[in-house]
Amino acid sequence: MSSTNPFESPHASDDEQQQQQPETGINTNPFIDHPSTTRSTIANTIQVPPSFVGQRTTARHPSGVISSIASNLSTQQQQQQQQQQQHQHHHHEADSASGTNTASTPPIESTWNYLGDLPYRRVPIYQNIQWNTKSPPMSISTSSTSHTAPSSSTTTAATTTTTTTTAATTTNEQPSGLLEGGLAAFPASYLSAAECLDVDIRDLLSTTTITKVAACPNGGPIAVITLPKLRMSDINNNNNNNNNNNNNNNNNNNNNNNNNNNNNNNPNMNTTMLRIMSCSGKTLSNVPFPPQSLLHHNNELGSSSNFKLGQYGPSDLMEMGFTNRCNLVLVLRDGLCLVYDVSGNLLLTPFYILPSGAGGSNVELMSASVFEGGVAVLSTGMQCALVELLDEHDDVNYVDGAHLASRRIVGNGPIGSGSSADGNPNESALLDAGRGEVFGGMRGGPPPPHFAIVTPLPTAGHAHMFGYHFIALAVLPRIHTTSRRPELFLSTSDNSVVIVDTATTEIIDVDCRARVSSPIISMSFAPNGRFLACFTQNCTLTVISTNFETKVLDFDTSEGSPHPPRQMKWCGEDSVVLHWKNLGVLMVGPYGDWLRFPYEGVENLHLIPEMDCCRVVTDDAVEILQRVPPDTHMFLQIGSLEPAAMLLDASSAFERGLPTADEAARAILKSGRLEEAMDVCIEAAMKEFDVAMQKKLLRAASYGMHFGYKDGNGEGSVMGNNDHDSAHFPQDHGGDGRFDELKNSLYEADATMDVANTTLPSPTAFKFVAAAKKIRVLNALRNPSVGLILTSAQYDEITPTGVIARLVVMKRPALANSLCSYLNLERSVHAFARASRAAAFVASVDKKAMTDSQVTDMAIRMLTEDSSSSSSSSTSSKTKGGANSKNNSNKSALMDSASNRGAYATVALSAHRAGRPGVASDLLRFETSVIDKVPAVIAIGMYPEAAKVAATAMDTDLIFLTLMEFEKSCLASTPDPSKAKMKFVSTVVSKFPREASELLKLYYASMKDVKNLNHFLFVAQNFTDAGNIIAKRAVERNGREERVASIKEASRIFGLGKECAFQKQCTDDYLELLSEQDRLRSTYESDLVAPESSSVTLTLESILAYASVVPRQMHKLFNEADKLAKRFRVPEKRLWHIKVNAFGKSSQWTNLRVLADSRAKSPIGFKPFAMAVIKGRQPVSDIMRYVERVVEPEDRYYLFCEAKLWLRAVEEAVALRDGSRIIHVRSICGNPDVEATCDGVLNKMFG
C-alpha cells in the first residue's frame, strides 16, 4: 500500500531532491491544459447558476434596484426548486435500482482525479443552497426516546437518500433591510450609491464589496460577512478632498456638501450583518456588525484608538476565524478583538490585543492569523502579540506557566457574560476593555468560564536591530511544539523566517535564505504540523519541513497568474490547494504534480482546510476535495485483485443470483484473508459519503461474515465463538469502549443461560455493528436539516461527546439527545443533552399553547425520561433478585439525581429568558446542586432566595457571590449611587439571612474607610457597634478638633439606642474630661498639666506632679485634683494610689509623709509608701519609717529584699520559719557575710 502521507517520503537533503526532479526543478504553467503533465484529466466544472442579480441590469433609482434584485431572487428560487425536484426524482430512481443494475454503473475509479499516483475525489455534499434560510420548526417528541436510531426523522433521511443532497428550500426570513445573493448579503443602503450611476449593479457590488467566510474545523458551522472595500475614514478623507478642490465653485461646493452629508448621515452605511450558518445554509444566528455599543462607546475603550464616535465601520474588520472550540474571533484593524460563540453571544469583554504606541499613537494591524487556539497579530510597527483563548476546562498550571509579560482577559464575572441579549457588548464591559485582570482570587481558585491570555512578543526591537521588516505570520499550535506552547512564525523581507517561542519570547532566525528565492508573503501549516507551505513574492509555492531542514517542493505559478492566490490551504496532509479568482482551484502534490478545478462562473469560493480533506464553499454549493483512502483505492480501482475487491464482486454476484458468487467467496476463504477483506469493506464504508455505496460495502462485509460462518468448519470463528476472554475482543468499538458492560448485559438477560456454551460476537461482528452505527450517525449529521459535515476521521477526532456538544451549540438538542441514547453515552453527557433539549422546549413553546404547570411537567419529563426508563429496565431485569431489587432501585435513583446535577438550573434559566418566571421558580425547586442553583437564582434576579440557599448549605463563597451580584444589580438599576447603596443595604438587612448580613459586616470592617460599615450598621440599627467603631477611630485620631467631633458623633449614635446607655455615659464623661483638660492647660499655661489623650488617672497624676514645679500653687493644684476625682467618681483607694505614685515620681517626700500621717490607718496600707521611697532611693531611716508600719510579715520580707536590707530580710524569714526565703536571700545577696549568716541560720533550723 502507498504511504499515508507522501510529503513524508524520504528527502534527506535539498540536493538529493533536486537530483530526483527534472533539470528545470520547477513545474510549468498549470493553468494551461497539458495532457502529458499528469495522468488524470482536468476536473469537470460544476455548473453554477448565474449571479444573484441575474442579467446585466441598469438602474437610476434605488427602488428600481431593489425591485430588480427581488425579482431575480424569486426567479432563482424557482429555478433551484425545479432543480431540486428533478434531482430528488433521479436520486430516488437510482436508489431503488441499487444493487440490481450494477453492471451499467460506471467504475468508481472513473470519478477520481489522479495527482501523480495519488487519487483524489471531488464529493458534492450540498447543492442549490439558499444561504441564511430559517431552520424548520423544532419538533420535540414528548414520548420516550427510542434507543434504536438517532431520531425518527433524521434516520429515515440518512438511510434512504444519498449524501449529494439538494438543500431543503424553506421560507427565507431575512433580517430587515438585507438583500442576499449567494454568500453575499448587502444592506439595502449599499445600493443607494447607484442612484446617479449608469452601471451594472452586479459589477458595482462585486467591485465595491468583499465577502469573508470562516468555518469551524471538523465540518462545523460557517460565518459569513459582506464588507465594503473602502473604510469609512477613507471615504471621509475623499469627501474632504472633494470639498477642498471645489472651493472656487459655490454650486459645486453645495452639491458636494449635500452628497457628503447624505453619505455620512446614512446609518446603514456603517453596519452589516455577521451571519453564522450551518454548512447547509441554515441560520444559527445573525449578529449586527459592528455592535451598536461599539459604535457609540469606542472612544471609551481605554486604548490608543484615535477614532471619533461612530467611526467604526464594517470595513474595519481585519480577520475572522474559528478556533477548534467553535469560538468565532473577529480582529479589527486597530487591534480590537471580539470573541463570539455560535449563537452570536460575546464570550469575552472586547479587548485590544496590542498596547498603544509612543505618546498614545494609534496602532494599526498589518496582518492577523486565527489558529485553532486563538489569534496572532502583526502591526505596521512590527509589534506582535499572541492571544490564547481558554476556558474553565483548561489546566490551571498551563495558565500559571504563561510568560510574565502576559495579561489575562476575563469577562464580567461568573454570572455576567459581558454582552447583552442581542450580542452587543455592555457599556460597562467596554469601559474595562483592554485591562488585564487576574482571576481566581486566591491561589488555586477556579478560572472563569472563558478567558484569554495575551502575550506581547518583542518582535519590533528584533526587526529594528537586524534592519528588516516582517511580511506574513503563521502560528504552529501547541500540540505540535516541543515546549507545548504556540510558536509564531514570521517571514522577513530578506527571504528568511524567524520563530518566536511564546513561552520564553525567544526569537530564532532559521536562516532559510538559500532555500527561499524571494520573501514569503503567505504561510500555512499542514494539519499534522510537520510541513509548512509558503508562497513567495515571485509566485512560487514552496513546501518545507517545520524545522526547515528539508525542502519538499518548489512550484512556479507565475505563468498562470502574476498575483498571489486569494487562499492557500492544505487538503489534508497530502496536497496544497490554491485559489485565484476567475482561475479556479489548483491542487499541488509533493512531487510537483497538479490538478486544476476551474470553478468557472463562481463569484465567491472559499477553501476550508480539514485534517483529512478540504471543504469548498461557493455561492450555492458545498463540496469536499479529498484524497481517496488508500484501502479504498487499492480494492476499488479497476482490475484490483485485492481480497476486498473479490468479496465485493462476490457479494454483487450473489445479489444478482449468479453462481460465480460462491466460487469467488470460497477462493477468498481458502486464502485465509476473508477477515481482512471484511475489515477493508467496513473501513471503506465508514469513509464513503454516498449512501448507496455504503450499503453496498456493508452488504459485502455481511455476506463475508455469513459465508464464513456457514463454511467455517462449524466453529463460527467469523461470526463469534464461546471464548469469553475480553482480551480477544477490541477495546473500543465506535467510540463506546464498553465491551465488558455489553458482555455483562448478555449474562443478565437470562439468569438460566449456559455461560460456558454461549456464543459471543467476534471482533469482526463487533466492528461491523459499530461501523453501521457510526455510518448512521454520520448520515444523520450530514442531513441538510443539521448541516454538520463530518468524515470518519473527524468523527473519531472530536469523539461522540464532542459531536453532542456541537449539536447543542448548533441548536439541535433533540438530535443530540437521540444520539446519546443511540450511542449509549455516559450519564453526564446524556444529562447535558437532556437539559439542552428541555431548555430548547421551554424557550420555544408558545405561552398561549401551554400553561406554566404543563410546561414544567413536560420539562421534568424530558429531564427524567431516559433515567427513569433505564431505572425501570434495570429493575425489571433484576426482579429475581428478591430483597435486593429495592436497594438497586434506590441506588439507581441516587445515580440519576447525581447525573442531573445542574440540569434543572439550566432549564430554569432558559425559562426565565423566555419570559416564564413561574416555570423557572418551579424547576429550581428540584435542583439539588447548590453550586448550580445559586448562580441560576442570581441570574433570575431572586437574590434573597439565592442567599438563603447558600446559607442553608453554609457556603460563604456563594453567599458573598450573591451579595456582590446584588450590589451590581442595584448600581445598574438605580442612576443615583447613594440611593442604590441604600437599596442594597436595606434589602440585605431586611430580606437576606443573618449569615449574609454578618458576612457583609465583616467585609465592610476589613476596609479602611468606615463609611460603608457605618451605613450598614445604621440601617441594621446596631447602634452599639456603630458608636464603638466611631469612638475607636476618634481615639486614634491626632487632631483634637477631629477627635472631639468624632466622640460627639459617637455619643449621638449611642443615644439612638436604649441599650447603649452605658456607652453614651462613658462617651459623655470623656468629652467632659477633654474639656477639663483644656481648662487646666489654659489655667496653668503648661502642657505638663493634663496632657492630651490622657485618662483620668494620668490627668490626676499630672496635676499632683506639677505641684513640684510650682510649689506656690501646691494647695490649688491639690484642690483641683480632689475636685476632678470627685467629678469623675474616682474611688478613695485609687486616689491614694495616684497620690503616692505622683509624689514618689516627683520627689515630694514631704507631701508623701504628710499623706501617710494624715490617717492612723491608710486605706491602701503602707506598702505603696515604702515602695515609693525605695524606688526614690531614700535613706534607710525613711524606708524603715514606712516598713515598720506594714503589718504583714510577708510584705515586710518583700520590702527588705527590694531595699537590699538582707539581714533584716533574713530575720523576717526566720520569724516566718521559711527556709526557702533564706535560700532566696542567700542566692541574690552577693555578700559573703550574709551568705555565711544564711548558712548558719539554716544549720540551726534544719540541723
Short mmCIF file of N, CA and C in Angstrom, two decimals, residues 181-251:
data_model
loop_
_atom_site.label_atom_id
_atom_site.label_comp_id
_atom_site.label_asym_id
_atom_site.label_seq_id
_atom_site.Cartn_x
_atom_site.Cartn_y
_atom_site.Cartn_z
N GLY A 181 -27.62 37.31 -1.97
CA GLY A 181 -27.40 36.57 -3.19
C GLY A 181 -26.19 35.70 -3.02
N GLY A 182 -26.39 34.38 -2.96
CA GLY A 182 -25.27 33.51 -2.67
C GLY A 182 -24.76 33.73 -1.27
N LEU A 183 -23.46 33.76 -1.14
CA LEU A 183 -22.86 34.00 0.17
C LEU A 183 -22.92 35.46 0.57
N ALA A 184 -23.04 36.37 -0.40
CA ALA A 184 -23.02 37.80 -0.10
C ALA A 184 -24.37 38.24 0.43
N ALA A 185 -24.34 39.23 1.29
CA ALA A 185 -25.56 39.84 1.83
C ALA A 185 -25.30 41.33 1.96
N PHE A 186 -26.11 42.14 1.30
CA PHE A 186 -25.87 43.57 1.22
C PHE A 186 -27.01 44.31 1.91
N PRO A 187 -26.70 45.23 2.82
CA PRO A 187 -27.75 46.15 3.28
C PRO A 187 -28.29 46.96 2.11
N ALA A 188 -29.58 47.26 2.14
CA ALA A 188 -30.20 47.97 1.04
C ALA A 188 -29.57 49.33 0.80
N SER A 189 -29.00 49.91 1.86
CA SER A 189 -28.40 51.24 1.72
C SER A 189 -27.16 51.21 0.84
N TYR A 190 -26.54 50.00 0.67
CA TYR A 190 -25.36 49.94 -0.19
C TYR A 190 -25.70 50.29 -1.64
N LEU A 191 -26.96 50.09 -1.99
CA LEU A 191 -27.35 50.33 -3.38
C LEU A 191 -27.76 51.78 -3.63
N SER A 192 -27.81 52.60 -2.60
CA SER A 192 -28.19 53.99 -2.81
C SER A 192 -27.16 54.74 -3.63
N ALA A 193 -25.92 54.23 -3.68
CA ALA A 193 -24.89 54.89 -4.49
C ALA A 193 -25.17 54.76 -5.97
N ALA A 194 -26.05 53.81 -6.37
CA ALA A 194 -26.34 53.63 -7.79
C ALA A 194 -27.41 54.57 -8.30
N GLU A 195 -27.85 55.51 -7.48
CA GLU A 195 -28.94 56.39 -7.87
C GLU A 195 -28.57 57.23 -9.09
N CYS A 196 -27.35 57.69 -9.14
CA CYS A 196 -26.93 58.55 -10.24
C CYS A 196 -25.88 57.87 -11.12
N LEU A 197 -25.76 56.54 -11.06
CA LEU A 197 -24.74 55.84 -11.83
C LEU A 197 -25.41 54.89 -12.81
N ASP A 198 -24.96 54.94 -14.04
CA ASP A 198 -25.47 54.04 -15.07
C ASP A 198 -24.48 52.88 -15.20
N VAL A 199 -24.48 51.99 -14.22
CA VAL A 199 -23.53 50.88 -14.19
C VAL A 199 -24.28 49.60 -13.90
N ASP A 200 -23.61 48.48 -14.16
CA ASP A 200 -24.14 47.17 -13.83
C ASP A 200 -24.06 46.99 -12.32
N ILE A 201 -25.18 46.69 -11.71
CA ILE A 201 -25.22 46.59 -10.25
C ILE A 201 -24.39 45.41 -9.78
N ARG A 202 -24.37 44.34 -10.57
CA ARG A 202 -23.57 43.20 -10.19
C ARG A 202 -22.09 43.58 -10.14
N ASP A 203 -21.65 44.31 -11.17
CA ASP A 203 -20.26 44.74 -11.17
C ASP A 203 -19.98 45.72 -10.05
N LEU A 204 -20.95 46.59 -9.79
CA LEU A 204 -20.77 47.57 -8.73
C LEU A 204 -20.56 46.90 -7.39
N LEU A 205 -21.42 45.93 -7.09
CA LEU A 205 -21.31 45.27 -5.79
C LEU A 205 -20.07 44.40 -5.71
N SER A 206 -19.71 43.73 -6.79
CA SER A 206 -18.54 42.86 -6.76
C SER A 206 -17.24 43.64 -6.66
N THR A 207 -17.24 44.89 -7.16
CA THR A 207 -16.02 45.70 -7.09
C THR A 207 -15.93 46.56 -5.85
N THR A 208 -17.04 46.81 -5.19
CA THR A 208 -17.01 47.68 -4.00
C THR A 208 -17.15 46.91 -2.71
N THR A 209 -17.47 45.62 -2.75
CA THR A 209 -17.63 44.84 -1.52
C THR A 209 -16.82 43.56 -1.61
N ILE A 210 -16.60 42.98 -0.47
CA ILE A 210 -15.90 41.71 -0.37
C ILE A 210 -16.61 40.86 0.68
N THR A 211 -16.69 39.57 0.42
CA THR A 211 -17.35 38.65 1.34
C THR A 211 -16.31 37.75 1.99
N LYS A 212 -16.26 37.78 3.30
CA LYS A 212 -15.34 36.95 4.07
C LYS A 212 -16.09 35.74 4.62
N VAL A 213 -15.43 34.60 4.60
CA VAL A 213 -16.02 33.36 5.09
C VAL A 213 -15.02 32.69 6.02
N ALA A 214 -15.49 32.24 7.15
CA ALA A 214 -14.69 31.46 8.09
C ALA A 214 -15.51 30.25 8.50
N ALA A 215 -14.85 29.15 8.77
CA ALA A 215 -15.55 27.92 9.11
C ALA A 215 -14.92 27.27 10.32
N CYS A 216 -15.77 26.66 11.11
CA CYS A 216 -15.31 25.92 12.27
C CYS A 216 -14.68 24.60 11.82
N PRO A 217 -13.57 24.20 12.39
CA PRO A 217 -12.93 22.95 11.96
C PRO A 217 -13.83 21.75 12.15
N ASN A 218 -13.50 20.67 11.44
CA ASN A 218 -14.20 19.40 11.54
C ASN A 218 -15.67 19.52 11.15
N GLY A 219 -15.90 20.13 9.98
CA GLY A 219 -17.24 20.17 9.41
C GLY A 219 -18.21 21.07 10.12
N GLY A 220 -17.74 22.01 10.94
CA GLY A 220 -18.62 22.84 11.74
C GLY A 220 -19.26 23.98 10.97
N PRO A 221 -19.96 24.87 11.68
CA PRO A 221 -20.67 25.98 11.04
C PRO A 221 -19.71 26.94 10.36
N ILE A 222 -20.29 27.81 9.54
CA ILE A 222 -19.50 28.82 8.85
C ILE A 222 -20.04 30.19 9.23
N ALA A 223 -19.16 31.17 9.19
CA ALA A 223 -19.53 32.56 9.43
C ALA A 223 -19.24 33.35 8.17
N VAL A 224 -20.20 34.18 7.76
CA VAL A 224 -20.10 34.94 6.51
C VAL A 224 -20.42 36.39 6.81
N ILE A 225 -19.65 37.28 6.23
CA ILE A 225 -19.91 38.70 6.38
C ILE A 225 -19.47 39.41 5.10
N THR A 226 -20.29 40.33 4.64
CA THR A 226 -20.00 41.12 3.45
C THR A 226 -19.61 42.53 3.87
N LEU A 227 -18.46 42.99 3.38
CA LEU A 227 -17.89 44.26 3.83
C LEU A 227 -17.62 45.16 2.62
N PRO A 228 -17.72 46.46 2.82
CA PRO A 228 -17.24 47.38 1.78
C PRO A 228 -15.72 47.40 1.76
N LYS A 229 -15.16 47.55 0.59
CA LYS A 229 -13.71 47.53 0.47
C LYS A 229 -13.08 48.80 1.01
N LEU A 230 -13.79 49.93 0.95
CA LEU A 230 -13.25 51.19 1.45
C LEU A 230 -13.66 51.39 2.88
N ARG A 231 -12.73 51.85 3.70
CA ARG A 231 -13.02 52.17 5.09
C ARG A 231 -13.72 53.51 5.17
N MET A 232 -14.47 53.71 6.24
CA MET A 232 -15.20 54.97 6.42
C MET A 232 -14.26 56.15 6.51
N SER A 233 -13.09 55.92 7.12
CA SER A 233 -12.14 57.02 7.23
C SER A 233 -11.63 57.43 5.85
N ASP A 234 -11.44 56.43 4.94
CA ASP A 234 -11.00 56.76 3.60
C ASP A 234 -12.07 57.51 2.84
N ILE A 235 -13.35 57.11 3.04
CA ILE A 235 -14.44 57.80 2.36
C ILE A 235 -14.52 59.24 2.83
N ASN A 236 -14.39 59.45 4.13
CA ASN A 236 -14.45 60.81 4.66
C ASN A 236 -13.30 61.66 4.15
N ASN A 237 -12.12 61.05 4.04
CA ASN A 237 -10.97 61.80 3.52
C ASN A 237 -11.20 62.20 2.07
N ASN A 238 -11.78 61.29 1.28
CA ASN A 238 -12.06 61.63 -0.11
C ASN A 238 -13.09 62.73 -0.21
N ASN A 239 -14.10 62.67 0.67
CA ASN A 239 -15.11 63.72 0.65
C ASN A 239 -14.51 65.06 1.01
N ASN A 240 -13.63 65.06 2.00
CA ASN A 240 -13.00 66.32 2.38
C ASN A 240 -12.13 66.86 1.27
N ASN A 241 -11.44 65.97 0.55
CA ASN A 241 -10.62 66.43 -0.57
C ASN A 241 -11.48 67.03 -1.67
N ASN A 242 -12.65 66.43 -1.90
CA ASN A 242 -13.53 66.99 -2.92
C ASN A 242 -13.99 68.37 -2.53
N ASN A 243 -14.29 68.56 -1.25
CA ASN A 243 -14.72 69.88 -0.81
C ASN A 243 -13.61 70.90 -0.97
N ASN A 244 -12.39 70.50 -0.66
CA ASN A 244 -11.27 71.43 -0.77
C ASN A 244 -10.96 71.78 -2.21
N ASN A 245 -11.14 70.83 -3.13
CA ASN A 245 -10.82 71.08 -4.53
C ASN A 245 -11.87 71.92 -5.23
N ASN A 246 -13.05 72.03 -4.65
CA ASN A 246 -14.14 72.75 -5.32
C ASN A 246 -14.50 74.04 -4.62
N ASN A 247 -13.55 74.64 -3.96
CA ASN A 247 -13.85 75.87 -3.23
C ASN A 247 -14.18 77.03 -4.16
N ASN A 248 -13.69 76.99 -5.42
CA ASN A 248 -13.92 78.11 -6.32
C ASN A 248 -15.32 78.11 -6.91
N ASN A 249 -15.99 77.02 -6.86
CA ASN A 249 -17.32 76.93 -7.46
C ASN A 249 -18.34 76.73 -6.34
N ASN A 250 -19.17 77.75 -6.10
CA ASN A 250 -20.12 77.67 -5.00
C ASN A 250 -21.17 76.59 -5.22
N ASN A 251 -21.63 76.50 -6.48
CA ASN A 251 -22.66 75.50 -6.74
C ASN A 251 -22.13 74.09 -6.52
#
